[in-house]
PDB file of C-alpha atoms in Angstrom:
ATOM      1  CA  ASP A  27      65.455  -9.665 -64.301  1.00  0.00           C
ATOM      2  CA  GLU A  28      64.170 -11.055 -67.589  1.00  0.00           C
ATOM      3  CA  TRP A  29      67.182  -9.759 -69.534  1.00  0.00           C
ATOM      4  CA  THR A  30      69.536 -11.279 -66.956  1.00  0.00           C
ATOM      5  CA  ARG A  31      67.723 -14.611 -67.182  1.00  0.00           C
ATOM      6  CA  LEU A  32      67.967 -14.590 -70.982  1.00  0.00           C
ATOM      7  CA  ARG A  33      71.638 -13.618 -70.927  1.00  0.00           C
ATOM      8  CA  ARG A  34      72.415 -16.387 -68.428  1.00  0.00           C
ATOM      9  CA  GLU A  35      70.563 -18.873 -70.634  1.00  0.00           C
ATOM     10  CA  ALA A  36      72.595 -17.735 -73.626  1.00  0.00           C
ATOM     11  CA  ALA A  37      75.830 -18.117 -71.644  1.00  0.00           C
ATOM     12  CA  GLY A  38      74.830 -21.662 -70.732  1.00  0.00           C
ATOM     13  CA  ARG A  39      73.986 -22.383 -74.350  1.00  0.00           C
ATOM     14  CA  TYR A  40      77.540 -21.515 -75.426  1.00  0.00           C
ATOM     15  CA  ALA A  41      78.761 -24.208 -73.045  1.00  0.00           C
ATOM     16  CA  GLU A  42      76.172 -26.682 -74.350  1.00  0.00           C
ATOM     17  CA  LEU A  43      77.279 -25.954 -77.924  1.00  0.00           C
ATOM     18  CA  GLY A  44      80.839 -26.898 -77.000  1.00  0.00           C
ATOM     19  CA  LEU A  45      82.510 -23.490 -77.010  1.00  0.00           C
ATOM     20  CA  GLY A  46      84.228 -24.415 -73.738  1.00  0.00           C
ATOM     21  CA  GLU A  47      85.974 -27.301 -75.492  1.00  0.00           C
ATOM     22  CA  LEU A  48      87.597 -24.780 -77.846  1.00  0.00           C
ATOM     23  CA  VAL A  49      88.360 -21.808 -75.596  1.00  0.00           C
ATOM     24  CA  GLU A  50      88.270 -20.914 -71.915  1.00  0.00           C
ATOM     25  CA  LEU A  51      84.836 -19.592 -70.978  1.00  0.00           C
ATOM     26  CA  PRO A  52      84.068 -17.095 -68.232  1.00  0.00           C
ATOM     27  CA  GLU A  53      83.332 -18.778 -64.942  1.00  0.00           C
ATOM     28  CA  ASP A  54      79.639 -18.953 -64.163  1.00  0.00           C
ATOM     29  CA  GLU A  55      79.019 -17.413 -60.775  1.00  0.00           C
ATOM     30  CA  PRO A  56      75.649 -16.890 -59.098  1.00  0.00           C
ATOM     31  CA  GLY A  57      74.246 -13.557 -60.177  1.00  0.00           C
ATOM     32  CA  HIS A  58      76.597 -13.150 -63.155  1.00  0.00           C
ATOM     33  CA  VAL A  59      74.719 -10.975 -65.669  1.00  0.00           C
ATOM     34  CA  TYR A  60      77.094 -11.515 -68.620  1.00  0.00           C
ATOM     35  CA  HIS A  61      77.312  -7.882 -69.648  1.00  0.00           C
ATOM     36  CA  LEU A  62      80.157  -9.221 -71.796  1.00  0.00           C
ATOM     37  CA  PHE A  63      81.000 -12.819 -72.653  1.00  0.00           C
ATOM     38  CA  VAL A  64      84.787 -12.747 -72.508  1.00  0.00           C
ATOM     39  CA  CYS A  65      86.647 -15.914 -73.450  1.00  0.00           C
ATOM     40  CA  ARG A  66      90.355 -16.701 -73.507  1.00  0.00           C
ATOM     41  CA  SER A  67      92.578 -18.567 -75.934  1.00  0.00           C
ATOM     42  CA  PRO A  68      96.234 -18.484 -76.945  1.00  0.00           C
ATOM     43  CA  GLU A  69      94.815 -18.516 -80.495  1.00  0.00           C
ATOM     44  CA  ARG A  70      92.837 -15.318 -79.886  1.00  0.00           C
ATOM     45  CA  ASP A  71      94.070 -13.470 -82.963  1.00  0.00           C
ATOM     46  CA  ARG A  72      93.231 -16.354 -85.307  1.00  0.00           C
ATOM     47  CA  ILE A  73      89.798 -16.731 -83.696  1.00  0.00           C
ATOM     48  CA  ARG A  74      89.050 -13.006 -83.921  1.00  0.00           C
ATOM     49  CA  ALA A  75      90.083 -12.950 -87.582  1.00  0.00           C
ATOM     50  CA  ALA A  76      87.743 -15.864 -88.328  1.00  0.00           C
ATOM     51  CA  LEU A  77      84.865 -14.229 -86.458  1.00  0.00           C
ATOM     52  CA  THR A  78      85.430 -10.939 -88.282  1.00  0.00           C
ATOM     53  CA  GLU A  79      85.607 -12.685 -91.652  1.00  0.00           C
ATOM     54  CA  ALA A  80      82.304 -14.415 -90.850  1.00  0.00           C
ATOM     55  CA  GLY A  81      80.744 -11.030 -90.065  1.00  0.00           C
ATOM     56  CA  ILE A  82      80.490 -11.818 -86.349  1.00  0.00           C
ATOM     57  CA  GLY A  83      81.222  -9.012 -83.912  1.00  0.00           C
ATOM     58  CA  ASN A  84      83.993  -9.532 -81.374  1.00  0.00           C
ATOM     59  CA  ALA A  85      86.359  -7.436 -79.285  1.00  0.00           C
ATOM     60  CA  GLN A  86      89.466  -7.575 -77.137  1.00  0.00           C
ATOM     61  CA  TYR A  87      90.091  -5.692 -73.913  1.00  0.00           C
ATOM     62  CA  TYR A  88      92.980  -4.216 -71.929  1.00  0.00           C
ATOM     63  CA  LEU A  89      95.563  -4.351 -74.673  1.00  0.00           C
ATOM     64  CA  PRO A  90      98.000  -3.249 -73.520  1.00  0.00           C
ATOM     65  CA  PRO A  91      97.223  -4.414 -69.998  1.00  0.00           C
ATOM     66  CA  LEU A  92      96.424  -1.672 -67.514  1.00  0.00           C
ATOM     67  CA  HIS A  93      99.819  -1.624 -65.813  1.00  0.00           C
ATOM     68  CA  LEU A  94     101.512  -0.929 -69.181  1.00  0.00           C
ATOM     69  CA  GLN A  95      99.181   1.828 -70.337  1.00  0.00           C
ATOM     70  CA  PRO A  96     100.578   5.380 -70.437  1.00  0.00           C
ATOM     71  CA  ALA A  97      98.357   6.582 -67.586  1.00  0.00           C
ATOM     72  CA  MET A  98      99.953   4.011 -65.275  1.00  0.00           C
ATOM     73  CA  ARG A  99     103.626   4.572 -66.193  1.00  0.00           C
ATOM     74  CA  ASN A 100     104.258   6.438 -62.952  1.00  0.00           C
ATOM     75  CA  LEU A 101     103.703   3.166 -61.047  1.00  0.00           C
ATOM     76  CA  GLY A 102     106.930   1.774 -62.474  1.00  0.00           C
ATOM     77  CA  TRP A 103     105.671  -1.507 -63.886  1.00  0.00           C
ATOM     78  CA  ALA A 104     107.524  -2.942 -66.884  1.00  0.00           C
ATOM     79  CA  ALA A 105     106.663  -5.611 -69.421  1.00  0.00           C
ATOM     80  CA  GLY A 106     107.021  -8.962 -67.677  1.00  0.00           C
ATOM     81  CA  SER A 107     106.197  -7.547 -64.227  1.00  0.00           C
ATOM     82  CA  LEU A 108     102.720  -9.095 -64.156  1.00  0.00           C
ATOM     83  CA  PRO A 109     102.939 -12.152 -66.439  1.00  0.00           C
ATOM     84  CA  GLU A 110      99.446 -13.507 -65.746  1.00  0.00           C
ATOM     85  CA  THR A 111      97.885 -10.108 -66.385  1.00  0.00           C
ATOM     86  CA  GLU A 112      99.855  -9.812 -69.610  1.00  0.00           C
ATOM     87  CA  ARG A 113      98.830 -13.310 -70.704  1.00  0.00           C
ATOM     88  CA  ALA A 114      95.169 -12.511 -69.985  1.00  0.00           C
ATOM     89  CA  ALA A 115      95.475  -9.333 -72.067  1.00  0.00           C
ATOM     90  CA  ALA A 116      96.984 -11.322 -74.944  1.00  0.00           C
ATOM     91  CA  GLU A 117      94.298 -14.035 -74.840  1.00  0.00           C
ATOM     92  CA  ASN A 118      90.969 -12.328 -74.077  1.00  0.00           C
ATOM     93  CA  PHE A 119      88.209 -11.734 -76.596  1.00  0.00           C
ATOM     94  CA  SER A 120      84.455 -11.440 -76.406  1.00  0.00           C
ATOM     95  CA  VAL A 121      81.793 -13.082 -78.513  1.00  0.00           C
ATOM     96  CA  PRO A 122      78.248 -11.853 -79.045  1.00  0.00           C
ATOM     97  CA  LEU A 123      75.798 -12.360 -76.205  1.00  0.00           C
ATOM     98  CA  TRP A 124      72.618 -10.446 -75.485  1.00  0.00           C
ATOM     99  CA  ALA A 125      69.149 -11.130 -74.158  1.00  0.00           C
ATOM    100  CA  GLY A 126      67.402 -12.859 -77.029  1.00  0.00           C
ATOM    101  CA  ILE A 127      70.399 -14.040 -79.062  1.00  0.00           C
ATOM    102  CA  SER A 128      69.173 -17.069 -80.963  1.00  0.00           C
ATOM    103  CA  ALA A 129      70.611 -20.567 -80.767  1.00  0.00           C
ATOM    104  CA  GLU A 130      71.330 -20.338 -84.500  1.00  0.00           C
ATOM    105  CA  GLN A 131      73.353 -17.157 -84.025  1.00  0.00           C
ATOM    106  CA  GLN A 132      75.339 -18.801 -81.258  1.00  0.00           C
ATOM    107  CA  GLU A 133      75.894 -21.890 -83.415  1.00  0.00           C
ATOM    108  CA  ARG A 134      77.438 -19.624 -86.084  1.00  0.00           C
ATOM    109  CA  VAL A 135      79.812 -18.214 -83.479  1.00  0.00           C
ATOM    110  CA  VAL A 136      80.858 -21.659 -82.264  1.00  0.00           C
ATOM    111  CA  ASP A 137      81.251 -22.923 -85.837  1.00  0.00           C
ATOM    112  CA  ALA A 138      83.539 -19.988 -86.681  1.00  0.00           C
ATOM    113  CA  VAL A 139      85.658 -20.594 -83.571  1.00  0.00           C
ATOM    114  CA  ARG A 140      85.780 -24.316 -84.306  1.00  0.00           C
ATOM    115  CA  ALA A 141      87.013 -23.638 -87.846  1.00  0.00           C
ATOM    116  CA  ALA A 142      89.607 -21.140 -86.575  1.00  0.00           C
ATOM    117  CA  VAL A 143      91.185 -23.622 -84.181  1.00  0.00           C
ATOM    118  CA  GLY A 144      90.912 -26.539 -86.604  1.00  0.00           C
ATOM    119  CA  ALA A 145      88.605 -28.565 -84.388  1.00  0.00           C
ATOM    120  CA  PRO A 146      86.431 -31.223 -86.016  1.00  0.00           C
ATOM    121  CA  VAL A 147      82.684 -30.704 -86.190  1.00  0.00           C
ATOM    122  CA  PRO A 148      81.033 -32.997 -83.615  1.00  0.00           C
TER     123      PRO A 148
END
């Protein structure tokens, strides 16, 4: 319970730091434990490059999207069949979040994203 509380606090802090003004944040739902903090942006590749250059861990998921992976070929889906799924796969990335991540560490993440998208410092 304590880890979940701390992770939820950290998720809220990203919003307070303005990350949601730069990228789409995961929707906060009651009971969300934020095992991952997956954001979305059409500028995902630029953001990930900036995070990596700053030494900040990040990841992307479901690339290619599930319906285009070899194990699913027998279902007959083709590129363009599920455009929203494909867009989500092209835009998703995660930023660091764990129980006990410091505000300073999160500020570094937001600063790197801000620089990547060319947003002014508030």
